PDB file of C-alpha atoms in Angstrom:
ATOM      1  CA  UNK A   1       6.690 -45.633  72.152  1.00 50.00           C
ATOM      2  CA  UNK A   2       9.627 -43.181  70.237  1.00 54.00           C
ATOM      3  CA  UNK A   3      11.287 -40.944  72.934  1.00 51.00           C
ATOM      4  CA  UNK A   4      10.213 -37.292  73.460  1.00 56.00           C
ATOM      5  CA  UNK A   5      12.184 -35.185  70.734  1.00 62.00           C
ATOM      6  CA  UNK A   6      14.532 -33.115  73.236  1.00 89.00           C
ATOM      7  CA  UNK A   7      15.228 -30.214  70.696  1.00 94.00           C
ATOM      8  CA  UNK A   8      11.070 -29.325  68.800  1.00 96.00           C
ATOM      9  CA  UNK A   9      10.828 -27.437  65.688  1.00 97.00           C
ATOM     10  CA  UNK A  10       9.686 -24.301  67.578  1.00 97.00           C
ATOM     11  CA  UNK A  11      12.685 -24.416  69.687  1.00 97.00           C
ATOM     12  CA  UNK A  12      14.950 -23.903  66.505  1.00 98.00           C
ATOM     13  CA  UNK A  13      12.767 -21.155  64.943  1.00 98.00           C
ATOM     14  CA  UNK A  14      12.762 -19.358  68.348  1.00 98.00           C
ATOM     15  CA  UNK A  15      16.963 -19.673  68.463  1.00 98.00           C
ATOM     16  CA  UNK A  16      17.032 -18.513  64.954  1.00 98.00           C
ATOM     17  CA  UNK A  17      15.144 -15.159  65.399  1.00 98.00           C
ATOM     18  CA  UNK A  18      17.224 -14.538  68.265  1.00 98.00           C
ATOM     19  CA  UNK A  19      20.270 -15.070  66.247  1.00 98.00           C
ATOM     20  CA  UNK A  20      18.642 -12.658  64.116  1.00 98.00           C
ATOM     21  CA  UNK A  21      18.009 -10.384  66.668  1.00 97.00           C
ATOM     22  CA  UNK A  22      21.034 -10.418  68.379  1.00 96.00           C
ATOM     23  CA  UNK A  23      23.563 -10.801  65.523  1.00 96.00           C
ATOM     24  CA  UNK A  24      21.956 -10.385  62.069  1.00 95.00           C
ATOM     25  CA  UNK A  25      20.680 -12.644  59.196  1.00 95.00           C
ATOM     26  CA  UNK A  26      23.920 -12.902  57.883  1.00 95.00           C
ATOM     27  CA  UNK A  27      25.112 -15.350  61.340  1.00 95.00           C
ATOM     28  CA  UNK A  28      22.053 -17.437  61.225  1.00 97.00           C
ATOM     29  CA  UNK A  29      23.005 -20.851  59.826  1.00 97.00           C
ATOM     30  CA  UNK A  30      22.530 -24.667  61.353  1.00 97.00           C
ATOM     31  CA  UNK A  31      25.913 -24.788  62.981  1.00 97.00           C
ATOM     32  CA  UNK A  32      24.938 -21.382  65.184  1.00 97.00           C
ATOM     33  CA  UNK A  33      21.326 -22.421  65.810  1.00 98.00           C
ATOM     34  CA  UNK A  34      22.760 -26.120  66.940  1.00 97.00           C
ATOM     35  CA  UNK A  35      25.809 -24.094  69.050  1.00 96.00           C
ATOM     36  CA  UNK A  36      22.408 -22.033  70.748  1.00 96.00           C
ATOM     37  CA  UNK A  37      20.771 -24.955  71.495  1.00 96.00           C
ATOM     38  CA  UNK A  38      23.385 -26.715  72.665  1.00 95.00           C
ATOM     39  CA  UNK A  39      22.726 -30.162  70.020  1.00 95.00           C
ATOM     40  CA  UNK A  40      23.900 -31.664  66.678  1.00 95.00           C
ATOM     41  CA  UNK A  41      22.623 -29.961  63.400  1.00 95.00           C
ATOM     42  CA  UNK A  42      20.877 -33.024  63.006  1.00 96.00           C
ATOM     43  CA  UNK A  43      17.428 -31.594  65.009  1.00 95.00           C
ATOM     44  CA  UNK A  44      17.833 -28.884  62.419  1.00 96.00           C
ATOM     45  CA  UNK A  45      17.727 -31.062  59.055  1.00 94.00           C
ATOM     46  CA  UNK A  46      14.781 -33.295  60.091  1.00 95.00           C
ATOM     47  CA  UNK A  47      12.486 -30.379  60.524  1.00 97.00           C
ATOM     48  CA  UNK A  48      13.799 -28.461  57.400  1.00 96.00           C
ATOM     49  CA  UNK A  49      14.644 -29.140  54.235  1.00 95.00           C
ATOM     50  CA  UNK A  50      17.210 -26.439  54.484  1.00 94.00           C
ATOM     51  CA  UNK A  51      18.060 -23.143  55.403  1.00 95.00           C
ATOM     52  CA  UNK A  52      16.523 -21.141  53.101  1.00 94.00           C
ATOM     53  CA  UNK A  53      12.951 -22.647  54.643  1.00 96.00           C
ATOM     54  CA  UNK A  54      13.780 -21.931  57.996  1.00 97.00           C
ATOM     55  CA  UNK A  55      14.808 -18.519  57.323  1.00 96.00           C
ATOM     56  CA  UNK A  56      11.346 -18.051  54.990  1.00 94.00           C
ATOM     57  CA  UNK A  57       9.899 -18.994  58.622  1.00 97.00           C
ATOM     58  CA  UNK A  58      11.866 -16.721  60.257  1.00 97.00           C
ATOM     59  CA  UNK A  59      10.846 -13.871  57.998  1.00 95.00           C
ATOM     60  CA  UNK A  60       7.067 -14.145  58.489  1.00 94.00           C
ATOM     61  CA  UNK A  61       7.570 -14.367  62.351  1.00 97.00           C
ATOM     62  CA  UNK A  62      10.351 -11.074  61.904  1.00 97.00           C
ATOM     63  CA  UNK A  63       7.216  -9.447  60.152  1.00 92.00           C
ATOM     64  CA  UNK A  64       4.384  -9.826  62.770  1.00 93.00           C
ATOM     65  CA  UNK A  65       6.641  -8.837  65.545  1.00 96.00           C
ATOM     66  CA  UNK A  66       7.274  -5.977  63.106  1.00 94.00           C
ATOM     67  CA  UNK A  67       3.271  -5.338  62.535  1.00 88.00           C
ATOM     68  CA  UNK A  68       2.586  -5.720  66.202  1.00 90.00           C
ATOM     69  CA  UNK A  69       5.196  -3.713  67.705  1.00 93.00           C
ATOM     70  CA  UNK A  70       4.182  -0.523  64.988  1.00 88.00           C
ATOM     71  CA  UNK A  71       0.455  -1.819  65.844  1.00 82.00           C
ATOM     72  CA  UNK A  72       0.983  -1.003  69.885  1.00 81.00           C
ATOM     73  CA  UNK A  73      -0.523   2.237  69.853  1.00 70.00           C
ATOM     74  CA  UNK A  74       0.008   4.774  73.016  1.00 61.00           C
ATOM     75  CA  UNK A  75       1.368   7.673  71.958  1.00 52.00           C
ATOM     76  CA  UNK A  76      -1.598   9.385  69.716  1.00 56.00           C
ATOM     77  CA  UNK A  77      -4.141   6.960  68.555  1.00 59.00           C
ATOM     78  CA  UNK A  78      -6.201   9.853  66.992  1.00 67.00           C
ATOM     79  CA  UNK A  79      -3.704  10.144  64.248  1.00 76.00           C
ATOM     80  CA  UNK A  80      -2.820   6.493  63.348  1.00 77.00           C
ATOM     81  CA  UNK A  81      -0.162   7.766  60.890  1.00 80.00           C
ATOM     82  CA  UNK A  82       2.256   9.543  63.194  1.00 87.00           C
ATOM     83  CA  UNK A  83       2.036   6.695  65.621  1.00 87.00           C
ATOM     84  CA  UNK A  84       3.082   4.255  63.302  1.00 86.00           C
ATOM     85  CA  UNK A  85       5.365   6.254  61.633  1.00 90.00           C
ATOM     86  CA  UNK A  86       7.250   6.571  65.281  1.00 92.00           C
ATOM     87  CA  UNK A  87       6.261   3.529  65.906  1.00 93.00           C
ATOM     88  CA  UNK A  88       8.219   2.097  62.786  1.00 94.00           C
ATOM     89  CA  UNK A  89      11.027   4.486  62.887  1.00 96.00           C
ATOM     90  CA  UNK A  90      11.509   3.415  66.743  1.00 96.00           C
ATOM     91  CA  UNK A  91      11.792   0.067  65.599  1.00 97.00           C
ATOM     92  CA  UNK A  92      14.374   0.673  63.359  1.00 97.00           C
ATOM     93  CA  UNK A  93      16.348   1.869  65.966  1.00 96.00           C
ATOM     94  CA  UNK A  94      15.811  -0.643  68.565  1.00 96.00           C
ATOM     95  CA  UNK A  95      15.676  -4.041  66.149  1.00 97.00           C
ATOM     96  CA  UNK A  96      18.348  -2.377  63.708  1.00 96.00           C
ATOM     97  CA  UNK A  97      18.931  -6.325  62.669  1.00 97.00           C
ATOM     98  CA  UNK A  98      15.242  -7.196  62.232  1.00 97.00           C
ATOM     99  CA  UNK A  99      14.665  -4.112  60.457  1.00 96.00           C
ATOM    100  CA  UNK A 100      17.751  -4.913  57.855  1.00 96.00           C
ATOM    101  CA  UNK A 101      16.401  -7.985  57.297  1.00 96.00           C
ATOM    102  CA  UNK A 102      12.775  -7.474  56.417  1.00 94.00           C
ATOM    103  CA  UNK A 103      13.239  -4.098  54.627  1.00 90.00           C
ATOM    104  CA  UNK A 104      16.310  -3.946  53.313  1.00 88.00           C
ATOM    105  CA  UNK A 105      17.514  -7.840  52.016  1.00 82.00           C
ATOM    106  CA  UNK A 106      15.787  -8.190  48.387  1.00 76.00           C
ATOM    107  CA  UNK A 107      12.700  -9.295  49.986  1.00 72.00           C
ATOM    108  CA  UNK A 108      10.580  -7.105  47.705  1.00 69.00           C
ATOM    109  CA  UNK A 109      11.809  -8.488  44.230  1.00 69.00           C
ATOM    110  CA  UNK A 110      10.185  -8.458  41.581  1.00 72.00           C
ATOM    111  CA  UNK A 111       7.605  -5.781  43.022  1.00 72.00           C
ATOM    112  CA  UNK A 112       6.272  -2.330  42.563  1.00 78.00           C
ATOM    113  CA  UNK A 113       6.055   0.407  45.342  1.00 73.00           C
ATOM    114  CA  UNK A 114       2.761   0.297  45.161  1.00 76.00           C
ATOM    115  CA  UNK A 115       2.385  -3.250  46.185  1.00 78.00           C
ATOM    116  CA  UNK A 116       3.368  -2.183  49.434  1.00 73.00           C
ATOM    117  CA  UNK A 117       1.332   0.576  50.030  1.00 73.00           C
ATOM    118  CA  UNK A 118      -1.658  -1.400  49.501  1.00 77.00           C
ATOM    119  CA  UNK A 119      -1.116  -4.157  51.023  1.00 77.00           C
ATOM    120  CA  UNK A 120      -4.390  -5.792  52.785  1.00 79.00           C
ATOM    121  CA  UNK A 121      -3.026  -5.808  56.119  1.00 74.00           C
ATOM    122  CA  UNK A 122      -3.201  -1.726  55.506  1.00 76.00           C
ATOM    123  CA  UNK A 123      -6.886  -1.041  54.886  1.00 80.00           C
ATOM    124  CA  UNK A 124      -7.750  -0.872  58.854  1.00 77.00           C
ATOM    125  CA  UNK A 125      -4.453   1.966  59.293  1.00 77.00           C
ATOM    126  CA  UNK A 126      -6.294   3.381  56.152  1.00 82.00           C
ATOM    127  CA  UNK A 127     -10.142   3.587  56.771  1.00 83.00           C
ATOM    128  CA  UNK A 128      -9.225   5.042  60.487  1.00 79.00           C
ATOM    129  CA  UNK A 129      -6.852   7.280  58.727  1.00 79.00           C
ATOM    130  CA  UNK A 130      -9.752   8.118  56.373  1.00 82.00           C
ATOM    131  CA  UNK A 131     -12.059   8.488  59.378  1.00 82.00           C
ATOM    132  CA  UNK A 132      -9.799  10.833  61.787  1.00 79.00           C
ATOM    133  CA  UNK A 133      -8.837  13.206  59.039  1.00 80.00           C
ATOM    134  CA  UNK A 134     -12.066  13.386  56.634  1.00 82.00           C
ATOM    135  CA  UNK A 135     -10.287  12.083  53.350  1.00 84.00           C
ATOM    136  CA  UNK A 136     -11.646   9.558  50.691  1.00 86.00           C
ATOM    137  CA  UNK A 137     -10.046   6.235  50.910  1.00 85.00           C
ATOM    138  CA  UNK A 138      -7.786   7.531  47.967  1.00 86.00           C
ATOM    139  CA  UNK A 139      -7.085  10.224  49.876  1.00 87.00           C
ATOM    140  CA  UNK A 140      -5.978   8.581  52.600  1.00 86.00           C
ATOM    141  CA  UNK A 141      -3.760   6.306  50.499  1.00 87.00           C
ATOM    142  CA  UNK A 142      -2.478   8.683  48.600  1.00 88.00           C
ATOM    143  CA  UNK A 143      -1.449  10.400  52.334  1.00 88.00           C
ATOM    144  CA  UNK A 144       0.447   7.395  53.633  1.00 87.00           C
ATOM    145  CA  UNK A 145       2.176   6.980  50.608  1.00 87.00           C
ATOM    146  CA  UNK A 146       4.020  10.075  51.198  1.00 87.00           C
ATOM    147  CA  UNK A 147       4.284   9.728  54.728  1.00 90.00           C
ATOM    148  CA  UNK A 148       5.245   5.894  54.589  1.00 88.00           C
ATOM    149  CA  UNK A 149       8.561   6.560  52.109  1.00 89.00           C
ATOM    150  CA  UNK A 150       9.595   9.603  54.212  1.00 93.00           C
ATOM    151  CA  UNK A 151       9.425   7.201  57.600  1.00 94.00           C
ATOM    152  CA  UNK A 152      10.830   4.675  56.011  1.00 93.00           C
ATOM    153  CA  UNK A 153      13.891   6.553  54.798  1.00 94.00           C
ATOM    154  CA  UNK A 154      14.703   8.324  57.970  1.00 96.00           C
ATOM    155  CA  UNK A 155      14.111   4.518  59.796  1.00 96.00           C
ATOM    156  CA  UNK A 156      16.561   3.066  56.832  1.00 95.00           C
ATOM    157  CA  UNK A 157      19.351   6.290  58.089  1.00 95.00           C
ATOM    158  CA  UNK A 158      19.014   5.113  61.747  1.00 95.00           C
ATOM    159  CA  UNK A 159      19.183   2.057  60.833  1.00 94.00           C
ATOM    160  CA  UNK A 160      22.514   1.698  58.868  1.00 92.00           C
ATOM    161  CA  UNK A 161      24.623   3.648  61.184  1.00 87.00           C
ATOM    162  CA  UNK A 162      25.319   4.833  64.209  1.00 83.00           C
ATOM    163  CA  UNK A 163      23.131   8.052  64.356  1.00 85.00           C
ATOM    164  CA  UNK A 164      21.388   9.758  67.554  1.00 89.00           C
ATOM    165  CA  UNK A 165      18.226   8.988  67.688  1.00 91.00           C
ATOM    166  CA  UNK A 166      16.658  12.437  68.664  1.00 92.00           C
ATOM    167  CA  UNK A 167      12.624  11.168  68.889  1.00 92.00           C
ATOM    168  CA  UNK A 168      10.924  14.660  69.688  1.00 94.00           C
ATOM    169  CA  UNK A 169      13.004  16.258  66.416  1.00 95.00           C
ATOM    170  CA  UNK A 170      11.784  13.198  64.180  1.00 94.00           C
ATOM    171  CA  UNK A 171       8.143  13.624  65.594  1.00 93.00           C
ATOM    172  CA  UNK A 172       7.929  16.944  64.259  1.00 93.00           C
ATOM    173  CA  UNK A 173       9.347  16.514  61.295  1.00 94.00           C
ATOM    174  CA  UNK A 174       6.460  13.570  60.665  1.00 93.00           C
ATOM    175  CA  UNK A 175       3.974  16.010  61.984  1.00 92.00           C
ATOM    176  CA  UNK A 176       5.149  18.963  59.809  1.00 93.00           C
ATOM    177  CA  UNK A 177       5.315  16.217  56.463  1.00 92.00           C
ATOM    178  CA  UNK A 178       1.703  15.087  57.684  1.00 90.00           C
ATOM    179  CA  UNK A 179      -0.178  18.657  57.823  1.00 90.00           C
ATOM    180  CA  UNK A 180       1.736  19.507  54.448  1.00 90.00           C
ATOM    181  CA  UNK A 181       0.380  16.173  52.877  1.00 88.00           C
ATOM    182  CA  UNK A 182      -2.964  16.496  54.417  1.00 86.00           C
ATOM    183  CA  UNK A 183      -3.436  20.416  53.113  1.00 88.00           C
ATOM    184  CA  UNK A 184      -2.287  19.634  49.755  1.00 87.00           C
ATOM    185  CA  UNK A 185      -4.622  16.686  49.583  1.00 84.00           C
ATOM    186  CA  UNK A 186      -7.886  18.564  51.346  1.00 81.00           C
ATOM    187  CA  UNK A 187      -6.869  21.633  48.849  1.00 82.00           C
ATOM    188  CA  UNK A 188      -7.141  19.618  45.471  1.00 74.00           C
ATOM    189  CA  UNK A 189      -3.657  19.099  43.292  1.00 54.00           C
ATOM    190  CA  UNK A 190      -4.893  21.944  41.177  1.00 51.00           C
ATOM    191  CA  UNK A 191      -4.857  24.819  43.391  1.00 55.00           C
ATOM    192  CA  UNK A 192      -0.992  23.955  44.037  1.00 49.00           C
ATOM    193  CA  UNK A 193       0.552  23.327  41.072  1.00 53.00           C
ATOM    194  CA  UNK A 194       1.714  26.981  41.088  1.00 52.00           C
ATOM    195  CA  UNK A 195       4.277  25.944  43.786  1.00 47.00           C
ATOM    196  CA  UNK A 196       5.974  23.040  41.597  1.00 47.00           C
TER     197      UNK A 196
END
């Protein structure tokens, strides 16, 4: 019977993910992972065809981590969009390196903006939003789109700069934007064209 492997594939993935969290994706390489695990680079090269394969796995792990974070409601379950928005921004502040890796590393090359909004993982959120605010599915999607780009802009500013995170102020901005978007959608676009 061959000896049990001292370094497992999961250990390598976890070490790479920890490097991502603390130092950013630029630091994640076979040598740094080996240093973290106190081993040679041989186990890394054994389990993975190259760093691109490992980084692809890390991306999926980071995406699942991000999704779990933003979907862990606790503030305002009656308004899932505000809750997700503030958690998305909070994630960008708390996990800057992961946020940058997920959303600012050209992983969306050759995609359209609407593909992000129409992701199947968002369906449950859109359904809850539609029911909670009494919007049609199309209106819920339009509302999500309007708020998402505002939220992402704020999150990006905070992730890329040493700015003060004033959660109360940001939550107020989101509420105003949310209410304005809801009123516009419920009133119908034709009634609001005169203000543009």
